[in-house]
Coordinates of C-alpha atoms and ligand atoms in Angstrom, one line a residue:
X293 CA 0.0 0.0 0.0
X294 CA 1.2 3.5 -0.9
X295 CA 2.1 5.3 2.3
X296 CA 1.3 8.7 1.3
X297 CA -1.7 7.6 0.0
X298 CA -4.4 10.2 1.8
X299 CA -2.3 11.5 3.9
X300 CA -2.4 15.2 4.5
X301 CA 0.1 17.2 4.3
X302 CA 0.4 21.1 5.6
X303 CA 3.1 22.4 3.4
X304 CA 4.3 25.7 4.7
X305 CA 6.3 27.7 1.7
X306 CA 8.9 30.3 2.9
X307 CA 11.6 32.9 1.8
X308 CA 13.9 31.9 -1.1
X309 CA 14.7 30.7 -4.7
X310 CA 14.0 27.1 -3.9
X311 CA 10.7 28.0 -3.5
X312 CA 10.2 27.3 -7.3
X313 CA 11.0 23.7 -6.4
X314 CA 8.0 23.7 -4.0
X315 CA 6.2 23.5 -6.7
X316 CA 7.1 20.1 -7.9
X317 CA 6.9 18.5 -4.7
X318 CA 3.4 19.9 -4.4
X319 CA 2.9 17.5 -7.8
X320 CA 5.1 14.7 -6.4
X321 CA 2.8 14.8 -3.1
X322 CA -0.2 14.7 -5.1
X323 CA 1.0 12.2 -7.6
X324 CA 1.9 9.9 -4.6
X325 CA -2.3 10.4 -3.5
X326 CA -1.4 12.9 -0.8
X327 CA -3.8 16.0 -0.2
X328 CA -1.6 19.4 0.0
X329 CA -2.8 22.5 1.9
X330 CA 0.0 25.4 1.3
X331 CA 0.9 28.7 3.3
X332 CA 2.6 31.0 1.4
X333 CA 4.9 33.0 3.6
X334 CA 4.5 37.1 2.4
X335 CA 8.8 36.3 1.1
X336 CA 7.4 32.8 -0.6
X337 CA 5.1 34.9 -2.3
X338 CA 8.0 37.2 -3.7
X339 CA 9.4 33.9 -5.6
X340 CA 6.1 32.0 -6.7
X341 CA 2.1 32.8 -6.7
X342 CA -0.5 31.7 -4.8
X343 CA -1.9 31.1 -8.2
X344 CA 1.1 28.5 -9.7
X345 CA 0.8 27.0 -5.6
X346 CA -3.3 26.4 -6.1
X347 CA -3.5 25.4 -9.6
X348 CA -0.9 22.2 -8.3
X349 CA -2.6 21.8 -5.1
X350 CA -5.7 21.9 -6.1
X351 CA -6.7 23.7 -2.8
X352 CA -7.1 27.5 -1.9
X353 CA -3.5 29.0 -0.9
X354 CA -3.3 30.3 2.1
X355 CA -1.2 33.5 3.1
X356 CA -2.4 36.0 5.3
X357 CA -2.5 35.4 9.3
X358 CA -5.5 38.8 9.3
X359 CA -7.7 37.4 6.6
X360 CA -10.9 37.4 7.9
X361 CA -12.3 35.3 5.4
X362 CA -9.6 33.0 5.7
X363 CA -9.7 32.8 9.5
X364 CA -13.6 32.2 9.5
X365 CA -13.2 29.5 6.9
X366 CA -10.4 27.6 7.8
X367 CA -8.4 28.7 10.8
X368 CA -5.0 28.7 11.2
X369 CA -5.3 26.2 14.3
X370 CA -7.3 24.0 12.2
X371 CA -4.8 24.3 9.0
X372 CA -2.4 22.6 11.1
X373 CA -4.1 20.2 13.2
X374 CA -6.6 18.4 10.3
X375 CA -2.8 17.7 8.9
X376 CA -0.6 14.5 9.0
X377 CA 2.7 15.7 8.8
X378 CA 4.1 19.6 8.4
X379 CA 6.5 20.7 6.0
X380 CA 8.3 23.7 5.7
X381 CA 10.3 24.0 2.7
X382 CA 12.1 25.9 1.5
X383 CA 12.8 26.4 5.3
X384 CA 14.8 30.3 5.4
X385 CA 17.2 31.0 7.7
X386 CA 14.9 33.6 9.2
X387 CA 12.3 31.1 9.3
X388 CA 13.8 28.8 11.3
X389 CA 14.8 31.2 13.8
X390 CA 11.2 32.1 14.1
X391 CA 10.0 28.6 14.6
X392 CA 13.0 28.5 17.3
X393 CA 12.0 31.0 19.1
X394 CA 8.0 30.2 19.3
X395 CA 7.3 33.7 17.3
X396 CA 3.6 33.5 15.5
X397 CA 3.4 36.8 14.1
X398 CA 2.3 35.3 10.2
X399 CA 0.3 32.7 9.0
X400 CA 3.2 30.0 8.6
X401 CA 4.7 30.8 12.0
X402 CA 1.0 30.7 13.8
X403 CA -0.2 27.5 12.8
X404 CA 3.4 25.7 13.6
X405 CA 3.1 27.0 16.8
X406 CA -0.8 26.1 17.3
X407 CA 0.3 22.6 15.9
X408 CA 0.2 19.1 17.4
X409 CA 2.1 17.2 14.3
X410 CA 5.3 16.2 13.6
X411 CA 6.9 18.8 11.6
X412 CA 9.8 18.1 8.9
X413 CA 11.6 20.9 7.6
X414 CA 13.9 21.5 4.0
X415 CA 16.3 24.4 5.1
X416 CA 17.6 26.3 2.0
X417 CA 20.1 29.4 2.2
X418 CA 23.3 30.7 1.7
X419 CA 26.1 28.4 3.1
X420 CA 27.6 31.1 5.1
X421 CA 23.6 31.5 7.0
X422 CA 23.8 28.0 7.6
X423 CA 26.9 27.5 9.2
X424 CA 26.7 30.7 11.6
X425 CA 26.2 29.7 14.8
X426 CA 22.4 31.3 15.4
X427 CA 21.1 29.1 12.4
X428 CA 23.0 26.0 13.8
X429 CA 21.8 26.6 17.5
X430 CA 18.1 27.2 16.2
X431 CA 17.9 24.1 14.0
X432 CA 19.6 22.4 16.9
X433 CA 16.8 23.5 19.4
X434 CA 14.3 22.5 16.5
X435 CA 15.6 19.1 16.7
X436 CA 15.9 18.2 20.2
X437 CA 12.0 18.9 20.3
X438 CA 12.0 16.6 17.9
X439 CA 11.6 18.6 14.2
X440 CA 13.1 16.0 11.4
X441 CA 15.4 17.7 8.7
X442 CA 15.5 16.7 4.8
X443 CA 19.2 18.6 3.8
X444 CA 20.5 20.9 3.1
X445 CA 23.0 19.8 0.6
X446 CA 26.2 20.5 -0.6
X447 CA 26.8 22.2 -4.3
X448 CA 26.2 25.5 -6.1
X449 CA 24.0 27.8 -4.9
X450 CA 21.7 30.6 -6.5
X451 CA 24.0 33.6 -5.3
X452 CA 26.9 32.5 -7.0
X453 CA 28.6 30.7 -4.6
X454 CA 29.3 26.9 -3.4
X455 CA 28.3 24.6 -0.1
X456 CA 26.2 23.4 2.3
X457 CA 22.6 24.9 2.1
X458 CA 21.4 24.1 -1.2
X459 CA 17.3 22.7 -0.4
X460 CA 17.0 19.4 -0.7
X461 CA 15.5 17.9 -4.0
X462 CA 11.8 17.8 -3.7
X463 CA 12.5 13.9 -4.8
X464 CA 14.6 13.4 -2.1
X465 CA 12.5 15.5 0.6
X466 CA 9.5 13.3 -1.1
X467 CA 11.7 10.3 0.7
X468 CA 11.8 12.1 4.0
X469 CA 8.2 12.2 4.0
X470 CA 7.6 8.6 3.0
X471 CA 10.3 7.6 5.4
X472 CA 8.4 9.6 8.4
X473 CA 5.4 7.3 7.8
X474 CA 7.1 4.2 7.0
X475 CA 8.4 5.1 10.5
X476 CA 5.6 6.3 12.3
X477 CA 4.1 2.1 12.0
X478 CA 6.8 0.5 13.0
X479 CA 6.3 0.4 16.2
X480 CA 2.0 1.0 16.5
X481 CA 0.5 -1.4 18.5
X482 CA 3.1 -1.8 21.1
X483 CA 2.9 0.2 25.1
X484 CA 6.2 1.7 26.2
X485 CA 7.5 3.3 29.4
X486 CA 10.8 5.0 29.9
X487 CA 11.8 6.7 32.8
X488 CA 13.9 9.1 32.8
X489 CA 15.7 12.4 35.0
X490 CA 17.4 11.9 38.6
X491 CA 14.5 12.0 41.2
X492 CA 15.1 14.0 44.5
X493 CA 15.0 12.4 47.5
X494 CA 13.9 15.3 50.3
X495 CA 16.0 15.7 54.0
X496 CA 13.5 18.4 54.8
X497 CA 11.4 20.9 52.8
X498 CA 14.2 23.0 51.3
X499 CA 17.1 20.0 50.7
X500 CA 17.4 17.1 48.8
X501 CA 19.3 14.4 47.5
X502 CA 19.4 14.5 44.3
X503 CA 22.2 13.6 41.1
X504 CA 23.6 15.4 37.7
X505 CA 21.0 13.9 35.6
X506 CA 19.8 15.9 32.8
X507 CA 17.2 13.0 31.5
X508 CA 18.3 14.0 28.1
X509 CA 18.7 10.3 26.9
X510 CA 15.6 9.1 28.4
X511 CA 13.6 11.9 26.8
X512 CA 15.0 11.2 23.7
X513 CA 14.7 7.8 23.8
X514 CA 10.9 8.8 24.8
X515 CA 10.4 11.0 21.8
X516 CA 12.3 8.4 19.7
X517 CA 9.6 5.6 20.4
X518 CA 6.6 8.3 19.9
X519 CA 8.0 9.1 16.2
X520 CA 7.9 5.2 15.2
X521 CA 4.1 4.9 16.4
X522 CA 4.5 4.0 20.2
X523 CA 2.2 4.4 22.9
X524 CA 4.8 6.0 25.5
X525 CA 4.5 6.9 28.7
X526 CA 7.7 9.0 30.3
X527 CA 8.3 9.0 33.8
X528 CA 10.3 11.9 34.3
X529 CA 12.0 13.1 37.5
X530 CA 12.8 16.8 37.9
X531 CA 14.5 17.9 34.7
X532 CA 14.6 21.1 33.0
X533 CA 13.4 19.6 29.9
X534 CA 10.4 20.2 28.0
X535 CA 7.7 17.3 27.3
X536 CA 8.2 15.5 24.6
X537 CA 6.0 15.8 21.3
X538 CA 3.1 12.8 21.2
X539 CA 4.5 11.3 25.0
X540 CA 2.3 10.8 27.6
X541 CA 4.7 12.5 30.8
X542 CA 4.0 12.2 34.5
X543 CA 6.4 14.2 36.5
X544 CA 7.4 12.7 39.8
X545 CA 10.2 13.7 42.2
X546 CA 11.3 10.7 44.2
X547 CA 11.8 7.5 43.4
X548 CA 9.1 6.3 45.6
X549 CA 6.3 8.0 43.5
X550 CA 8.7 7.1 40.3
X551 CA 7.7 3.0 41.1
X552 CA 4.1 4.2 41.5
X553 CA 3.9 5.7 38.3
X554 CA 5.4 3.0 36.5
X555 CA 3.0 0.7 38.2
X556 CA 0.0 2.8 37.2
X557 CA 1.2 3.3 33.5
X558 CA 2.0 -1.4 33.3
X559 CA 0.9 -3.3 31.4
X560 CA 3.7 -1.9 28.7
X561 CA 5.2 -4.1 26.0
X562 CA 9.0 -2.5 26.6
X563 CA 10.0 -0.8 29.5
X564 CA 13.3 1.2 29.6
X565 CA 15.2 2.8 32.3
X566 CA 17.0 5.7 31.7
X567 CA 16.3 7.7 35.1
X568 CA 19.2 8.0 37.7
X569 CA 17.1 6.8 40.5
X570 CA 18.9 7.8 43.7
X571 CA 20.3 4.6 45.4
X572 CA 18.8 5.6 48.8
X573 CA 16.8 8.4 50.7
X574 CA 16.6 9.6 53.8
X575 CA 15.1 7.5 56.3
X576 CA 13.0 10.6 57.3
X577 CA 12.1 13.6 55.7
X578 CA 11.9 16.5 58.3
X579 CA 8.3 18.9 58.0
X580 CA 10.4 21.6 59.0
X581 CA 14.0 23.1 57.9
X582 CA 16.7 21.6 59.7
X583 CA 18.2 24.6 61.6
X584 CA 22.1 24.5 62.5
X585 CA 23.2 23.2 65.0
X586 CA 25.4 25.3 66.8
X587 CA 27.4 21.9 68.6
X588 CA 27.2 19.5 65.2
X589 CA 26.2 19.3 61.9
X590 CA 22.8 16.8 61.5
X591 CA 23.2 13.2 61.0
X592 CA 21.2 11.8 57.8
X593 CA 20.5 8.1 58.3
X594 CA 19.6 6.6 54.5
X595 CA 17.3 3.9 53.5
X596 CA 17.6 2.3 50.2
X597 CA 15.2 2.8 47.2
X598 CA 13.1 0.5 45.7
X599 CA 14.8 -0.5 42.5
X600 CA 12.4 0.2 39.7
X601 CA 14.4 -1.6 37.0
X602 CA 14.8 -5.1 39.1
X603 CA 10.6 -5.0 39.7
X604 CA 9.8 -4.2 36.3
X605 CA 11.6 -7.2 35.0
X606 CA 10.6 -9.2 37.5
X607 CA 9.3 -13.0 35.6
X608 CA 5.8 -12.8 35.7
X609 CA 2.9 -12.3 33.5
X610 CA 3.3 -8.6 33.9
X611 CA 6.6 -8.3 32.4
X612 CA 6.9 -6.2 29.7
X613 CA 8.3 -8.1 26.8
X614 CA 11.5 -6.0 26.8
X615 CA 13.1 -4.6 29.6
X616 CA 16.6 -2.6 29.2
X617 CA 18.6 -1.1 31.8
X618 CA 21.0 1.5 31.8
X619 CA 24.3 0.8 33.8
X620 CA 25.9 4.2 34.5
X621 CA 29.7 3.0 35.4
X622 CA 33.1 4.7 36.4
X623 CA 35.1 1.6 36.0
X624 CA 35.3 -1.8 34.9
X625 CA 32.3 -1.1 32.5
X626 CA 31.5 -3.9 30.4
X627 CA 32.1 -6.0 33.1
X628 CA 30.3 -4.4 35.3
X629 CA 27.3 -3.9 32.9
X630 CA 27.0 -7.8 32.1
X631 CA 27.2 -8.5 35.7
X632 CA 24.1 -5.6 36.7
X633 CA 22.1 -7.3 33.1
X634 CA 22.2 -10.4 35.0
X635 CA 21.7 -8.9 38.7
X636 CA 18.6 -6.9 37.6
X637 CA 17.1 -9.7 35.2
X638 CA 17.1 -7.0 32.3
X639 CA 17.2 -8.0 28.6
X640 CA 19.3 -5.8 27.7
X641 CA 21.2 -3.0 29.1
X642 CA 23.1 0.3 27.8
X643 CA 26.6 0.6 29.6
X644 CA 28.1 4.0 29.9
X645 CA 31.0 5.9 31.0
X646 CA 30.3 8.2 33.6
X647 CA 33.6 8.5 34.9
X648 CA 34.8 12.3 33.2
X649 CA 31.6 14.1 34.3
X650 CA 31.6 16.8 31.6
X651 CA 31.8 14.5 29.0
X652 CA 28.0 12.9 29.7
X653 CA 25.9 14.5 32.2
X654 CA 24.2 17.3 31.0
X655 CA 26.1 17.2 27.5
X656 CA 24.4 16.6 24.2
X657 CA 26.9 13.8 23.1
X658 CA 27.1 9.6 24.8
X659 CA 29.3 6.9 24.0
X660 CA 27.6 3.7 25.0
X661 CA 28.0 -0.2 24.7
X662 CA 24.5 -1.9 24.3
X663 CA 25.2 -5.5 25.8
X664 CA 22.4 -8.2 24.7
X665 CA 22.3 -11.9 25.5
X666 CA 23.2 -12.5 22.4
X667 CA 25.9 -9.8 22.0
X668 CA 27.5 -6.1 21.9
X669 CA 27.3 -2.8 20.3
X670 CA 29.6 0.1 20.6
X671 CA 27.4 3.8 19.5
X672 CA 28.5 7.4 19.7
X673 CA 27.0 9.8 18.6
X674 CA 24.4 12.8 20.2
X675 CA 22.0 11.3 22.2
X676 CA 19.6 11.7 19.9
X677 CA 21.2 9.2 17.8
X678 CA 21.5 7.1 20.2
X679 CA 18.2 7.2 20.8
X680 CA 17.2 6.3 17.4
X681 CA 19.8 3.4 16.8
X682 CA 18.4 2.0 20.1
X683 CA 15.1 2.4 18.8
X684 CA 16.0 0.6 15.4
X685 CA 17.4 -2.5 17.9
X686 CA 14.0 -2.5 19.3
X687 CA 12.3 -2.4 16.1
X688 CA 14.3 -5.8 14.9
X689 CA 13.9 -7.0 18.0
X690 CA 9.9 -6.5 17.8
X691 CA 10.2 -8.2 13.7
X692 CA 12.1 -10.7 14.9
X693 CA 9.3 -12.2 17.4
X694 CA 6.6 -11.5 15.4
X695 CA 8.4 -13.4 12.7
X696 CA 9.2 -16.7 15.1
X697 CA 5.7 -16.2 16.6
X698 CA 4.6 -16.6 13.1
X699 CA 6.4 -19.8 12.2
X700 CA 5.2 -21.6 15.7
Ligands
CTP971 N1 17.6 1.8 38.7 C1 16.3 1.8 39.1 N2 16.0 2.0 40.4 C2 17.0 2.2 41.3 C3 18.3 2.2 40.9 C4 18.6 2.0 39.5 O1 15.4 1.6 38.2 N3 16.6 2.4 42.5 C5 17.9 1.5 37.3 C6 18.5 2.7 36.5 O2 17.4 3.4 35.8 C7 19.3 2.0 35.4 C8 19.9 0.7 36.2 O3 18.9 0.5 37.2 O4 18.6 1.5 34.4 C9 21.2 0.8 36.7 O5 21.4 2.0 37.5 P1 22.8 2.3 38.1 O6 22.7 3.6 38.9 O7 23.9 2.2 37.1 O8 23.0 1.1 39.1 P2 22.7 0.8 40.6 O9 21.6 -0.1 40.7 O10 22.5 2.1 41.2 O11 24.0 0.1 41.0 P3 25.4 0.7 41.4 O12 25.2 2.1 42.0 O13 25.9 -0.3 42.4 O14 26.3 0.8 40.2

């Protein structure tokens, strides 16, 4: 079955030359049975006509954020949410600083921002806009919330000039889009809960114990699942992070209400364990703010957490089908991962190196060993990407069973 076939598409038309090439992705989206709505952005508008954009689409074009006839009819909340998937392309560099920065003040900008879909966008500039570091931080910040990116590319460019920030082809952005839905089935069907964050384990009302945890990785592993079509639930402890796009995200503090919430959210198909659960917690929490002590400092007397990652894998009918760890290890740490995989009872579990603190917590980057029963990987990369070559594990793994539950 054709994937794009009925899907809807919101394709948002900015600022730039490559805007002529919008044009034939409107007819490649259509050609593939796809229905396209388009925005015009007022600089779009400079390069091509709402005309050319409507006689392809075979829709009304869409361009001003103060039409009243426009708003009545249509609506730019409703533009974007009756859509599949959003793309912006060409995607200008001033574009995607408005989309990074949450501004709504045209059409384009409005209905992104009033918008509940997965977004994809097709940046096209100069290469010297690209590379400076206010485009890269803003595309950056578009991706960690979980925007997907078709190009640029490298090669000549409209000004004269050569490098990265050519738009994509609309072929090639037309595989993007088929690859975002291809995606977005893998994994339907199947419950997942990740938890993620430190938690913070209070001495009294103002103190806590608590670690360096950003949650980064568990949130991206979080979003990750979401993108391929899973029903995710996030447990997050306090992080500084945002929610993640189509994730279902209950925030808890201590690890306590962490195993609550992860008992509430069962049964799931896959559990993972990202958070930084604090080993242990004060055996009492004080109502009132421990004063000094003129004579001595206050004695804390700790009492160990439940561990969250042992009861979720657990044998039982309960168990998720998949349960992976996280070993977080200064030394030793393969061996000390295989020997917590087997302690804890998880499948499988992702070892990694904790040992130089600026190097993971808190940074953007991992370098991690995935240990299986069967085996070992080695991944660097952002977190992001290892996120999604996690996820790709998972989907093989998921194939894999369906395809032996098959043959039995
Ligand atoms: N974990 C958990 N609940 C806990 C402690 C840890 O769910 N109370 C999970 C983590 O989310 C991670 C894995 O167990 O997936 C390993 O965490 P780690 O901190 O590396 O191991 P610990 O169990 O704390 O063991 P140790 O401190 O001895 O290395």
């Amino acid at each position: 079955m054709n994937t794009l076939q009925s899907k809807k598409i919101l394709l948002i038309i900015s600022g730039g030359i490559a805007a002529y090439k919008s044009l034939e992705l409107i007819r490649l989206l259509k050609k593939a049975g796809a229905g396209v709505r388009c925005i015009l952005t007022q600089g779009g508008a400079k390069f091509i006509t709402p005309l050319s954009v409507s006689a392809l689409s075979g829709e009304q074009t869409h361009t001003d954020l103060w039409s009243l006839k426009d708003e009545t009819e249509m609506g730019h909340i409703r533009l974007s949410r009756e859509s599949d998937l959003i793309v912006v392309a060409p995607a200008s560099a001033s574009f995607i600083a408005k989309m990074a920065f949450g501004l709504a003040d045209d059409l384009g900008t409005a209905a992104l921002l009033a918008a509940d879909k997965p977004v994809l966008v097709a940046p096209a500039m100069n290469h010297m806009m690209w590379n400076h570091p206010a485009t890269q931080e803003n595309i950056g910040t578009l991706m960690r919330r979980g925007v997907k990116t078709a190009g640029p590319c490298a090669g000549d460019m409209a000004c004269g000039e050569t490098g990265i920030g050519r738009m994509a082809e609309p072929e090639e952005i037309l595989t993007s889009i088929r690859a975002h839905f291809e995606r977005a089935k893998k994994l339907s069907g199947l419950r997942a809960l990740v938890t993620s964050g430190p938690t913070f384990e209070p001495i009294d009302p103002v103190r806590f114990i608590g670690n360096r945890s950003s949650g980064k990785q568990g949130h991206a592993i979080a979003a990750a699942l979401a993108s391929c079509g899973a029903d995710v639930t996030l447990v997050s402890g306090p992080t500084a992070l945002p929610d993640p796009a189509s994730v279902k995200t209950i925030h808890v503090e201590t690890a306590d209400e962490m195993i609550s919430a992860c008992r509430a959210a069962a049964p799931a198909d896959i559990a993972i364990c990202a958070a930084a659960v604090a080993d242990w917690k004060p055996a009492q929490t004080q109502k009132k703010k421990i004063k000094k002590d003129k004579n001595a400092p206050p004695t804390l007397t700790l009492t160990e957490n439940p561990d969250i990652l042992s009861a979720l894998a657990q044998p039982g009918p309960r168990r998720p089908r998949l349960v992976i760890g996280f070993a977080a290890e200064t030394e030793n740490i393969l061996e000390s991962a295989h020997a917590k995989r087997m302690k804890k009872k998880c499948d499988w579990i992702v070892a990694n190196n904790v040992g130089t603190k600026e190097k993971i917590f808190g940074s953007d980057g991992n370098h991690v060993h995935l240990i299986t029963a069967s085996g070992q990987m080695e991944w660097r990369g952002s977190k992001k990407d290892i996120a999604d070559r996690l996820v790709l594990e998972i989907m093989d793994h998921f194939k894999n069973l369906k395809l032996s539950e098959a043959a039995e």
